[in-house]
CSV table of C-alpha atoms in Angstrom, one decimal:
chain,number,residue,atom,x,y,z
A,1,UNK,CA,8.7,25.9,0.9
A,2,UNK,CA,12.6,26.2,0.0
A,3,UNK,CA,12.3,22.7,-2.5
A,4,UNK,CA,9.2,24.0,-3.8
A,5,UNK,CA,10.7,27.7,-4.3
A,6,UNK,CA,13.6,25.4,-6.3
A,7,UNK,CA,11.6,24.0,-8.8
A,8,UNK,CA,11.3,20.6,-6.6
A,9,UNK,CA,8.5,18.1,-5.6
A,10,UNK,CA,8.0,17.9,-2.1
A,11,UNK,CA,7.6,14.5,-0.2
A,12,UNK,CA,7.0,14.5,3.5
A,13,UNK,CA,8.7,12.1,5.4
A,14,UNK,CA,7.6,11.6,9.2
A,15,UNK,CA,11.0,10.9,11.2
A,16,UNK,CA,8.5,8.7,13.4
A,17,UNK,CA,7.3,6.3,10.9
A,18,UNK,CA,9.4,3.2,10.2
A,19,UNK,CA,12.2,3.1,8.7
A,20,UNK,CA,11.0,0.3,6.2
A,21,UNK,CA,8.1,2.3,5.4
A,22,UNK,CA,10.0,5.9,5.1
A,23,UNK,CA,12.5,3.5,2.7
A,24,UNK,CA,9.8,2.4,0.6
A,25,UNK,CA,8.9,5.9,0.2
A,26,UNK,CA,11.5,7.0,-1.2
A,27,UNK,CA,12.2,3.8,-3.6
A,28,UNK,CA,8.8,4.2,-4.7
A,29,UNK,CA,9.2,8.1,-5.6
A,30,UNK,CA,12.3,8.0,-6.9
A,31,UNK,CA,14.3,11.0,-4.6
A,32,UNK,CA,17.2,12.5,-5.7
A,33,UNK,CA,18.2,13.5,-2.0
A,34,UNK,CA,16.8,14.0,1.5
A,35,UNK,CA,16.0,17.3,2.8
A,36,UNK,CA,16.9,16.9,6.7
A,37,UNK,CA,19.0,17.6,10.2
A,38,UNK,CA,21.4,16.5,12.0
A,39,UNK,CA,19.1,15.0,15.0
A,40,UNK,CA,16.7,13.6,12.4
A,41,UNK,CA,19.5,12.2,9.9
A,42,UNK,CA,20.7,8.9,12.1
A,43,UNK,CA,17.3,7.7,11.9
A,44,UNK,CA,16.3,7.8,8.5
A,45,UNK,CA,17.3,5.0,5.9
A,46,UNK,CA,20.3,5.8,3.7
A,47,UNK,CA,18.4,5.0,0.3
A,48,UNK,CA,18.9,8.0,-1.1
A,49,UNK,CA,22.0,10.9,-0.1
A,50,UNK,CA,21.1,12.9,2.4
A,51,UNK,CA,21.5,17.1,2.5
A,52,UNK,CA,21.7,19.0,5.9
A,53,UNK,CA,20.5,22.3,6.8
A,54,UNK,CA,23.6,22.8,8.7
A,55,UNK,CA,25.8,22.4,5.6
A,56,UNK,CA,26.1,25.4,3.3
A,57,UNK,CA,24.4,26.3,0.7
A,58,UNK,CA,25.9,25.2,-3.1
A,59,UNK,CA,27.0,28.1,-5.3
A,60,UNK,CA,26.0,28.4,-8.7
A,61,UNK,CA,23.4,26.0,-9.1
A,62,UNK,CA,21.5,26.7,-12.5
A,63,UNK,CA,17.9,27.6,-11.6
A,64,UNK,CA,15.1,25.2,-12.8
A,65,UNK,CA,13.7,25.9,-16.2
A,66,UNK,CA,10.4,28.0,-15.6
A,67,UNK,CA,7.5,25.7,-14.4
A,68,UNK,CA,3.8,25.5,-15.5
A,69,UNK,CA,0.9,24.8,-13.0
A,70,UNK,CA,0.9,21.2,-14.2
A,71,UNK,CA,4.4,20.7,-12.7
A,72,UNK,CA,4.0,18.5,-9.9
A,73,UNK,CA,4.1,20.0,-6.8
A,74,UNK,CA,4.2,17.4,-3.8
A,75,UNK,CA,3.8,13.6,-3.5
A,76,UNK,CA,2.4,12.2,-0.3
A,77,UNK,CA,1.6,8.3,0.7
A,78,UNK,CA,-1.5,7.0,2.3
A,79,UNK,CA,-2.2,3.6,3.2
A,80,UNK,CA,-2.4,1.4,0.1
A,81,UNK,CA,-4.8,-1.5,0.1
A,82,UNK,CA,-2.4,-4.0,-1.7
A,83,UNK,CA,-0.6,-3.8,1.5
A,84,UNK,CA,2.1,-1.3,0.8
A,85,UNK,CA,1.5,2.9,0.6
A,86,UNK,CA,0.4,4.7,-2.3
A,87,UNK,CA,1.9,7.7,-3.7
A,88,UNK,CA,-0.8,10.3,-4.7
A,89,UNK,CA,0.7,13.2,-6.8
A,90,UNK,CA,-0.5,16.9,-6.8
A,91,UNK,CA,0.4,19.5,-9.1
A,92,UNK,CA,0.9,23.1,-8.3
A,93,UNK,CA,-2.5,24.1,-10.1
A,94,UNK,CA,-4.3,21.7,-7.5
A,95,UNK,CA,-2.6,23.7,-4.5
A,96,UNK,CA,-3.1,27.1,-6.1
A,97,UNK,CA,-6.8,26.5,-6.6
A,98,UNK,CA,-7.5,25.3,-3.0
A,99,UNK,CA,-5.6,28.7,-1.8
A,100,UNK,CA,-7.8,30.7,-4.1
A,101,UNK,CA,-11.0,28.6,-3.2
A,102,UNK,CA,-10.6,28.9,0.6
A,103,UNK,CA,-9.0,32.6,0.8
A,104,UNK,CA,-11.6,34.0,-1.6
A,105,UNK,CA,-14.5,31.7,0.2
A,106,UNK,CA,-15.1,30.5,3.8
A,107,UNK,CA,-11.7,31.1,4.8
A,108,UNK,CA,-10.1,34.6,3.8
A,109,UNK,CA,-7.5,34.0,5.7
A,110,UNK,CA,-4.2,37.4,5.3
A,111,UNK,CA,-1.8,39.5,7.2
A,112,UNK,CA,-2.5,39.5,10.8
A,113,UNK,CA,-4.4,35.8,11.3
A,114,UNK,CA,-2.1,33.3,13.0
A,115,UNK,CA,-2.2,29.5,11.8
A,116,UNK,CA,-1.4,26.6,13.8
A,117,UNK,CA,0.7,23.6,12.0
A,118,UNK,CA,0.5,21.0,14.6
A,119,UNK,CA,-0.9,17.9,12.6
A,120,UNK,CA,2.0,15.2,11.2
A,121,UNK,CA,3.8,16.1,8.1
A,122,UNK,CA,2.6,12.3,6.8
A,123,UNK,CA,-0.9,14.0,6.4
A,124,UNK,CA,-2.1,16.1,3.8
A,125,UNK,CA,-4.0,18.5,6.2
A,126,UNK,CA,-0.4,19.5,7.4
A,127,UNK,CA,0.3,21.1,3.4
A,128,UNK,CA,-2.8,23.2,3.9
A,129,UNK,CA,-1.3,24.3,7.3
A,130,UNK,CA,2.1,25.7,6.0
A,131,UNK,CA,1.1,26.6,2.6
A,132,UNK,CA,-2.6,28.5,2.2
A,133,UNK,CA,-1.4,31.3,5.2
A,134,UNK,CA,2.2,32.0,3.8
A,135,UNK,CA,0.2,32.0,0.2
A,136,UNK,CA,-2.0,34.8,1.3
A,137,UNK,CA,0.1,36.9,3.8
A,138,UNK,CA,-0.5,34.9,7.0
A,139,UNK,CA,1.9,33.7,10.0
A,140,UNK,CA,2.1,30.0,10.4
A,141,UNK,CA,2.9,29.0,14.0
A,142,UNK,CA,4.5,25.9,14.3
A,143,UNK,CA,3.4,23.8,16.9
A,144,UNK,CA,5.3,21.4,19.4
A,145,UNK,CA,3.8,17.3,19.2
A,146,UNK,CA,0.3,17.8,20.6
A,147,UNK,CA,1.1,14.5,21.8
A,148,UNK,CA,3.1,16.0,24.4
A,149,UNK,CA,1.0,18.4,25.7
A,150,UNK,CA,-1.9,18.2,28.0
A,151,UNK,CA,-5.5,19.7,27.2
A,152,UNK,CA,-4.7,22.8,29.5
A,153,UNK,CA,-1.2,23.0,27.5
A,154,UNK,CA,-2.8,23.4,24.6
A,155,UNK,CA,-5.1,25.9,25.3
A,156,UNK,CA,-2.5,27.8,26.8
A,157,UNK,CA,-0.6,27.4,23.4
A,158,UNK,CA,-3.6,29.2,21.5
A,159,UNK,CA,-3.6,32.3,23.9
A,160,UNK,CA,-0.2,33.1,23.8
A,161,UNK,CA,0.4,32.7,20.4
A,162,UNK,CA,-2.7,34.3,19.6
A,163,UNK,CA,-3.7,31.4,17.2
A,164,UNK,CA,-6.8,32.8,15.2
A,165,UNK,CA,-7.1,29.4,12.5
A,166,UNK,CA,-7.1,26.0,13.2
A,167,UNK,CA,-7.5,23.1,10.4
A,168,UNK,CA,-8.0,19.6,12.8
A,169,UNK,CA,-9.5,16.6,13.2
A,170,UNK,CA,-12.8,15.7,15.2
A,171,UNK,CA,-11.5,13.4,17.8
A,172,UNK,CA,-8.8,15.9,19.0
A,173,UNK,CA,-10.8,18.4,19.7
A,174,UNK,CA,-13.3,16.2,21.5
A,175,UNK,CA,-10.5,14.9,23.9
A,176,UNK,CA,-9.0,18.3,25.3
A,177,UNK,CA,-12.0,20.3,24.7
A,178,UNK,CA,-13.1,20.1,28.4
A,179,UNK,CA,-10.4,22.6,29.2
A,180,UNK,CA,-11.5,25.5,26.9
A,181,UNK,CA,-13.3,27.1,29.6
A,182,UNK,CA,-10.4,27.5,32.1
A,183,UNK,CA,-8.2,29.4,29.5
A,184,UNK,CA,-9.1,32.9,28.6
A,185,UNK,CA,-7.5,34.9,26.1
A,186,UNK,CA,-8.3,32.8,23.0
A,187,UNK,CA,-8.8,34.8,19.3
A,188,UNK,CA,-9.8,31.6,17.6
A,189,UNK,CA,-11.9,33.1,14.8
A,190,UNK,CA,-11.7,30.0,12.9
A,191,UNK,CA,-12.2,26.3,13.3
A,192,UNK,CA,-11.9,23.7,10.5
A,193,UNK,CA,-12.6,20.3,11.3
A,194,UNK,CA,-12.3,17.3,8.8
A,195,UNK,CA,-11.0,13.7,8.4
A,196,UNK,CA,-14.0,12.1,10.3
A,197,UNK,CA,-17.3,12.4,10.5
A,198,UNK,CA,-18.0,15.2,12.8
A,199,UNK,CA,-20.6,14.8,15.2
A,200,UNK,CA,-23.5,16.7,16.2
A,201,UNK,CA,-22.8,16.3,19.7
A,202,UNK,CA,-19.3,17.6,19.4
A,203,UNK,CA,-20.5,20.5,17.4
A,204,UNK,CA,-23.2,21.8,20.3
A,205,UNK,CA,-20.2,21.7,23.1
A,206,UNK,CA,-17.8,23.1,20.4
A,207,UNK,CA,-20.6,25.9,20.2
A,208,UNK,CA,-21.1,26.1,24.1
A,209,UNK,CA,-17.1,26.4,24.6
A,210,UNK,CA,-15.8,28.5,21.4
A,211,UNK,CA,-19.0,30.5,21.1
A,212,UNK,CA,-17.1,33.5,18.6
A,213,UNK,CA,-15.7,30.9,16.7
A,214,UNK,CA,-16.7,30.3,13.1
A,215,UNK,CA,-17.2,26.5,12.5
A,216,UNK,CA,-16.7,24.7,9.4
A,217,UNK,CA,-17.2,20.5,8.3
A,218,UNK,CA,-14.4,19.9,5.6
A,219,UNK,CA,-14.3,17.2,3.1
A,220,UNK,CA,-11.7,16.0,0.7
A,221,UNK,CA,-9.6,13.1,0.5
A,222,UNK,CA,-5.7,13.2,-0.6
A,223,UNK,CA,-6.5,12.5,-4.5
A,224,UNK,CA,-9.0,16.2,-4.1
A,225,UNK,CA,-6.0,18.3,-2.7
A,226,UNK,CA,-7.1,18.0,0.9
A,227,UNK,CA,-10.3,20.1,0.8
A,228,UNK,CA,-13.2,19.4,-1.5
A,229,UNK,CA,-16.4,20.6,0.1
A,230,UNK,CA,-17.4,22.8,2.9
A,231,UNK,CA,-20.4,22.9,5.6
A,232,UNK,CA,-20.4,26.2,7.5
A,233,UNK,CA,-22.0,25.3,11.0
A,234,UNK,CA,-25.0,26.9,11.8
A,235,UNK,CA,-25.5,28.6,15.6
A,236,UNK,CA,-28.0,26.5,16.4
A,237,UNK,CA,-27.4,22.6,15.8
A,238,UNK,CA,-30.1,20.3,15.8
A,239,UNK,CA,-30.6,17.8,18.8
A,240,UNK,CA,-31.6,14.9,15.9
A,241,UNK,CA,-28.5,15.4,13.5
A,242,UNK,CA,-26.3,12.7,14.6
A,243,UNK,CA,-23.4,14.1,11.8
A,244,UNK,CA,-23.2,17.4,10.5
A,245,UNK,CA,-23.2,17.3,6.7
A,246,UNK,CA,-20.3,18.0,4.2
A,247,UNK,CA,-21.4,20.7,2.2
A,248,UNK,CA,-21.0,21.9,-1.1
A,249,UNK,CA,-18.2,22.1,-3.6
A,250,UNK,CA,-15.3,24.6,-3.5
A,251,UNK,CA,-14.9,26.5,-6.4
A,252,UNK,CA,-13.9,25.0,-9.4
A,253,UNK,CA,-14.7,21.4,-7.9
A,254,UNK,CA,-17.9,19.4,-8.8
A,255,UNK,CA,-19.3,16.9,-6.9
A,256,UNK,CA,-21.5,14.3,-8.5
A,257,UNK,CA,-23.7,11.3,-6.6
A,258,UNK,CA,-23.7,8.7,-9.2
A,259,UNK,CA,-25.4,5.1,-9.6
A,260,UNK,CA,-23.1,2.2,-10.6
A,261,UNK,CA,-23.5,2.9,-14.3
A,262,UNK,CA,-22.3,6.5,-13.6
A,263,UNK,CA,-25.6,8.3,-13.8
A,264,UNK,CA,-26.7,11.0,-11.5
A,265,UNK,CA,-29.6,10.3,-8.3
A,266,UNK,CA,-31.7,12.4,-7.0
A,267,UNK,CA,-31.7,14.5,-3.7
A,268,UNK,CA,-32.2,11.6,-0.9
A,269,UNK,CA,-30.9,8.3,-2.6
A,270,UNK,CA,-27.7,7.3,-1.9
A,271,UNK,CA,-24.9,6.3,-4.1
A,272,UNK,CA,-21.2,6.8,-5.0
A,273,UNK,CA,-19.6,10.2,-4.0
A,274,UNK,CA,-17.7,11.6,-7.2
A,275,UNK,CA,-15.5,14.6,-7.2
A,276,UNK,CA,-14.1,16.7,-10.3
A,277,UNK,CA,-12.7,20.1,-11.3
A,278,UNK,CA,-9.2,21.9,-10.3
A,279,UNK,CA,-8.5,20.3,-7.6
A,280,UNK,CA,-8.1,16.4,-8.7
A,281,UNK,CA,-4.6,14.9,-8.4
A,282,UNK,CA,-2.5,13.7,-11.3
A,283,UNK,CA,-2.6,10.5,-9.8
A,284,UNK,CA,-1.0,7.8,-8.3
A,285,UNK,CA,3.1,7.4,-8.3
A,286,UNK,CA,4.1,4.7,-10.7
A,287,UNK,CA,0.1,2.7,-10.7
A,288,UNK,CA,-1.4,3.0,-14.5
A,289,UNK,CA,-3.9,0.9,-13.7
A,290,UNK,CA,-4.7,2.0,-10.4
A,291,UNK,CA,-5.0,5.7,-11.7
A,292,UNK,CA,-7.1,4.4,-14.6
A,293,UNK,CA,-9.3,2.8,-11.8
A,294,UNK,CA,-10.2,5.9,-9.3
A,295,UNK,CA,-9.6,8.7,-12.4
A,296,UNK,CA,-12.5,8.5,-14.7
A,297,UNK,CA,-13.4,10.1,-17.8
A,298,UNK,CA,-15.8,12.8,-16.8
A,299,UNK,CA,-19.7,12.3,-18.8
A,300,UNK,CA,-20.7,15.8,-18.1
A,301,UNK,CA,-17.5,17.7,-18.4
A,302,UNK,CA,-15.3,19.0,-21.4
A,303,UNK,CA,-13.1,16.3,-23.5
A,304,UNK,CA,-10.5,15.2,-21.2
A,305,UNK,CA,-12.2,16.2,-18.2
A,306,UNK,CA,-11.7,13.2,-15.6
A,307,UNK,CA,-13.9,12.3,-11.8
A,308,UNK,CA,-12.2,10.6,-9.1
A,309,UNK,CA,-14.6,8.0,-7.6
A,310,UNK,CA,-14.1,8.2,-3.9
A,311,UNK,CA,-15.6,5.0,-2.8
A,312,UNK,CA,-17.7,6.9,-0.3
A,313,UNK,CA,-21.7,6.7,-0.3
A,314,UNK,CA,-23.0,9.8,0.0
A,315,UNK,CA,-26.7,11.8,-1.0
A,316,UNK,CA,-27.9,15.4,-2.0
A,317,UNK,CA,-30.2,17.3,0.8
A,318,UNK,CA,-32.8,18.6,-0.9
A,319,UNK,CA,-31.6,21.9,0.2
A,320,UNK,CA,-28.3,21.1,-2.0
A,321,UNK,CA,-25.8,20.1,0.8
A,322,UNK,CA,-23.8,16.5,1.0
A,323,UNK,CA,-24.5,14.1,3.5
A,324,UNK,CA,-21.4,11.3,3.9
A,325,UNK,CA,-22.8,8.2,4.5
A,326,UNK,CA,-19.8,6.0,5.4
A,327,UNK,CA,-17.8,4.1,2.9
A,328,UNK,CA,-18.6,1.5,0.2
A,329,UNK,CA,-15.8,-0.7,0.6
A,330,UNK,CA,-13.3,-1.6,3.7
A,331,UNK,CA,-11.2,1.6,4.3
A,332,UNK,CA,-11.3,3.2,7.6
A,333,UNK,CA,-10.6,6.6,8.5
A,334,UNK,CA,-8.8,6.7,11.8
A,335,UNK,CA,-7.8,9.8,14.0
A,336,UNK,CA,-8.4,11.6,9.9
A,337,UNK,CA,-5.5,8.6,8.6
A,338,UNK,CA,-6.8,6.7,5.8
A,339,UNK,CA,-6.3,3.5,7.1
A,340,UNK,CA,-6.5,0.5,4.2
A,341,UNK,CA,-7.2,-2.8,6.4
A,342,UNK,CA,-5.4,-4.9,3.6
A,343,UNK,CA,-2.0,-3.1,4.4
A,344,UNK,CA,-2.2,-3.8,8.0
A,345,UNK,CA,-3.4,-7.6,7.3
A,346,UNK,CA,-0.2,-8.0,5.1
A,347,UNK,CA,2.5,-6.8,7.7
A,348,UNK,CA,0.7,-9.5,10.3
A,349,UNK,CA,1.4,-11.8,7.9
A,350,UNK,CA,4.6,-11.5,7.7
A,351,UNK,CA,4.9,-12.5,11.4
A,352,UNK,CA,6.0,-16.2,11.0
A,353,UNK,CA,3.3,-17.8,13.6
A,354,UNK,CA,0.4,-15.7,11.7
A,355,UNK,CA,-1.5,-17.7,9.0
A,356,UNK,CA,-4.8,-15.6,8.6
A,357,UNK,CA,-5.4,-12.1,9.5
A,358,UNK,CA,-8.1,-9.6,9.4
A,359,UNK,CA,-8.7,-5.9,10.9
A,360,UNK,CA,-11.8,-3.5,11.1
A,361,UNK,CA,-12.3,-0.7,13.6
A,362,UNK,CA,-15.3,0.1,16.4
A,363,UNK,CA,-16.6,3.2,17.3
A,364,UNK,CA,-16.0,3.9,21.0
A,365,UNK,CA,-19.2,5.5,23.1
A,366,UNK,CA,-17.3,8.8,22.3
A,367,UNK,CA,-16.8,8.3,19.1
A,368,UNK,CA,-13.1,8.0,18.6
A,369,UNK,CA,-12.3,5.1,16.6
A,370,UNK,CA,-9.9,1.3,17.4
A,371,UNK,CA,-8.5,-0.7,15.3
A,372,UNK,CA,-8.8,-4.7,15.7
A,373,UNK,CA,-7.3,-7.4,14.5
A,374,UNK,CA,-8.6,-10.7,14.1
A,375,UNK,CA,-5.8,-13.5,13.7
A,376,UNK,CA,-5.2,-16.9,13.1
A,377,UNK,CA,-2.1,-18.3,14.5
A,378,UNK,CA,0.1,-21.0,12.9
A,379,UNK,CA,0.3,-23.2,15.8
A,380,UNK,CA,1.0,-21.5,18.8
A,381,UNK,CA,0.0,-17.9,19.3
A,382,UNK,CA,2.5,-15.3,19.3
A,383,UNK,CA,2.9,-13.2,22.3
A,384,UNK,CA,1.1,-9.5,21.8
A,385,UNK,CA,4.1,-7.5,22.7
A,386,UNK,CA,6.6,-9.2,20.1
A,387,UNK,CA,3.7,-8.9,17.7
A,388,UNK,CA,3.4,-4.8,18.0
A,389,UNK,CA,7.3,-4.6,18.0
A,390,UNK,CA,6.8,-6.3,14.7
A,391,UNK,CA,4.5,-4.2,13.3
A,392,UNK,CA,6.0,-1.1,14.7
A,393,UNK,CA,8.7,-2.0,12.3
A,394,UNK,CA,6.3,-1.9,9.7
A,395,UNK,CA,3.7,1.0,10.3
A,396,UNK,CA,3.0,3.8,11.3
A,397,UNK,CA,1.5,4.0,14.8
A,398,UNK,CA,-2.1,5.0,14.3
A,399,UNK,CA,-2.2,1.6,11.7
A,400,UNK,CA,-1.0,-0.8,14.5
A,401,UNK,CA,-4.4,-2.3,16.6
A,402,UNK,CA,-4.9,-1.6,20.0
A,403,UNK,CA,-6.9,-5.3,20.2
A,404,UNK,CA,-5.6,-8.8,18.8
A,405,UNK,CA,-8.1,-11.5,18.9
A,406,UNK,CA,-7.0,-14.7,18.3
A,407,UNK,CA,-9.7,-17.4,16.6
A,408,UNK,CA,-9.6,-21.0,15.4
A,409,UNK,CA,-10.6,-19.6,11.9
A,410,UNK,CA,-12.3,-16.3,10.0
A,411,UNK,CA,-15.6,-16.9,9.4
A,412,UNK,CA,-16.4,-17.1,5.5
A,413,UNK,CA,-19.8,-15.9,3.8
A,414,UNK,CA,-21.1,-18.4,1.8
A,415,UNK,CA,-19.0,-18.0,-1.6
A,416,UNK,CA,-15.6,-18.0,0.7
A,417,UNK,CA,-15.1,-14.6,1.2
A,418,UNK,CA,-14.5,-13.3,4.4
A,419,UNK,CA,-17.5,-12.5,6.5
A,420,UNK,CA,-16.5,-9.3,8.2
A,421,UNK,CA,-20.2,-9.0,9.8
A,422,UNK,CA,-19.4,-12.3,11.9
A,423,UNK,CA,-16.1,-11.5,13.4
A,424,UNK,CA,-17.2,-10.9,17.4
A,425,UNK,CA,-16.9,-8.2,19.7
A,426,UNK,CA,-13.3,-8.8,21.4
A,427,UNK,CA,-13.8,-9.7,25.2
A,428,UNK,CA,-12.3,-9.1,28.0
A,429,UNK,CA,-9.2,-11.0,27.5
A,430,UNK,CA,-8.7,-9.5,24.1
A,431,UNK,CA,-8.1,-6.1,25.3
A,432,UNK,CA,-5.1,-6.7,27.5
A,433,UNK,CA,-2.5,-6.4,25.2
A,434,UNK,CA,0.3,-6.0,27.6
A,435,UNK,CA,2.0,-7.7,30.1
A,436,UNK,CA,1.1,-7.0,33.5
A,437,UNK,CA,3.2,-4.0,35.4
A,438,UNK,CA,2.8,-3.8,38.9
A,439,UNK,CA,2.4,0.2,40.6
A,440,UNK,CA,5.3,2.3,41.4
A,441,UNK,CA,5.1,4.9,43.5
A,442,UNK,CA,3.1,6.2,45.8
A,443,UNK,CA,0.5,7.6,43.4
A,444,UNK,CA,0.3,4.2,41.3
A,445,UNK,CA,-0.1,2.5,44.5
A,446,UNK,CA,-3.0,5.0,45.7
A,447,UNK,CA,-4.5,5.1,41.8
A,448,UNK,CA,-4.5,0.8,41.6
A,449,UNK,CA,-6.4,0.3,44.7
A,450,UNK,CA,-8.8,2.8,44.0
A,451,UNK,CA,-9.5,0.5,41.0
A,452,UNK,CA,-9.5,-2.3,42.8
């Protein structure tokens, strides 16, 4: 809030991601200086000079000259599929028309409604958090690491900070929303859920726990300005609907299902998702080409108008809602992270006994989502351990795999490319990734022979 009140660009830096990663970062967007702490400043990278909180304020700094709603108002990285992060830059018109759209739409949000910012500040959702409610009168309560709390934590959390708004992601709310029931007390008016696909199995127990809670499917990737479509839930969700469409359009954003030669389908065939309007990003940090790639010239919009092809599949209901159909090339979406498998394939090979590498994601039987990598070892295999630590080095931690499998070779399609349909299921053996650690303790003892 404070460097965009100065006339600054805002880039998020998560203290837990690498420091390789949080250094590329801020090569790659050029920072003047690091807004930070002194318990976060040891561990971040030096590349740029650092300014404390705790240090005073300097007198007589010359305010900015006056900005324009094309200024840019925040950069933020998501995983790049040339193997390093891509910088995707928003201006303040983008941020102002998603906290008009929202306010004066499904989500009038003012004084008296209580947001919770729990979700990383190395994902967009996290802007919407801290920015929308202090744009339109609204407390923002800041949240410890849902990490460290349990599910009846959590709950407890809502109550007594009478949290009325959340904006989340599917699979956290599937995993602690068992406890609901055993905490009274909640005012949740609100729940926004986006990132995945959002099941309708999830939505009939999210209906059955939270029954005075409005519910709402979000859609919108990074290069949108978080949001770009919205699906209110009905009451009643269909036994059949397996995923609970996307919606429509925001105001000010279009949304167009095209063919390959850009021209629009009708309701029930799929194609190419494309999104326009307000809310489109400038672009991305320092890639022409790459820009000039996703940010079209718009065919049904004014001169200059531009359409960011998504790369999702997608079709019209013929009642004039969006249905997401999955993606059209390799990205995966993982806990709402865009994961880009050719990042994650890059750092492996790096490792000096890795000569081939390849990573996709299952769906688990309750539909959270694991990555696994498929490698090819240059002579003998590397231990799994040493081959995290050397990711962790690298990534982020929901972009290192939970399973390694280890093959003689990638199988290969018939023109050479790699045949992603053919890797196998991993087995057993696949899934231990660590080495073994005998019980300690009473309880471990117990707990291991149970499972024995």
């Amino acid at each position: 809030w404070a460097i965009l009140k100065a006339g600054g660009v805002y880039l998020p830096l998560d203290p837990s991601y690498p420091a390789l990663r949080l250094a590329y970062m801020l090569r790659d967007a050029q920072a003047a200086f690091v807004l930070t702490d002194q318990s976060i400043a040891p561990s971040l990278p030096d590349e740029v000079p650092q300014w404390r909180v705790e240090q005073s304020v300097p007198q007589g700094t010359p305010r900015p000259t006056q900005l324009t709603p094309e200024h840019l108002a925040y950069i933020i990285y998501t995983s790049g599929s040339t193997g390093a992060p891509k910088g995707v830059a928003v201006s303040h018109a983008s941020v102002v028309n998603l906290a008009l759209a929202r306010r004066h739409g499904h989500d009038p949000i003012g004084p008296g409604d209580r947001v919770l910012a729990a979700i990383s500040v190395g994902f967009d959702v996290s802007i919407g958090q801290l920015l929308l409610p202090l744009l339109s009168g609204a407390c923002v309560v800041i949240a410890p690491d849902l990490r460290t709390l349990s599910a009846e934590e959590f709950w407890a959390l809502l109550a007594t900070q009478r949290v009325t708004h959340i904006n989340s992601v599917p699979s956290f709310f599937d995993s602690v929303l068992d406890a609901a029931a055993r905490r009274p007390g909640l005012c949740l008016k609100r729940l926004m859920l986006g990132g995945e696909p959002l099941s309708g199995a999830l939505c009939r127990r999210l209906r059955a726990a939270l029954p005075n809670t409005e519910l709402f499917n979000m859609y919108g990737p990074t290069e949108a300005c978080i949001d770009a479509t919205v699906y209110r839930v009905p009451d009643e969700v269909e036994d059949s609907l397996a995923y609970l469409p996307i919606g429509r359009p925001l105001a000010n954003y279009r949304a167009y299902v095209l063919d390959a030669c850009l021209r629009p389908l009708p309701p029930g065939v799929a194609g190419e998702l494309f999104l326009g309007g307000a809310g489109l990003a400038r672009g991305y940090v320092g890639q022409p080409e790459l820009t000039a790639e996703r940010f079209v010239a718009d065919p049904f919009g004014r001169p200059g108008a531009r359409l960011y092809r998504t790369g999702d599949r997608a079709l019209w209901r013929h009642d004039g809602t969006l249905v997401f159909l999955g993606r059209l090339d390799d990205q995966l979406k993982v806990r709402g992270f865009r994961v880009e498998p050719g990042e994650i394939e890059g750092a492996l090979r790096t490792h000096p006994q890795i000569a081939q590498a390849a990573v996709l994601s299952r769906i688990e039987a309750q539909g959270s989502t694991f990555l696994i990598a498929y490698l090819v070892p240059n002579g003998a295999a590397p231990a799994i351990p040493g081959l995290r630590e050397h990711l962790a080095q690298r990534l982020p931690a929901h972009m290192i795999p939970g399973v390694f499998v280890f093959l003689e070779a990638l199988p290969l399609t018939p023109n050479g490319k790699l045949d992603r349909q053919a890797l196998p299921a991993p087995d057993q053996r696949s899934v231990v990734s660590a080495q073994y650690q005998a019980p300690v303790g009473e309880v471990e003892m117990r707990i291991a022979q149970i499972w024995q």
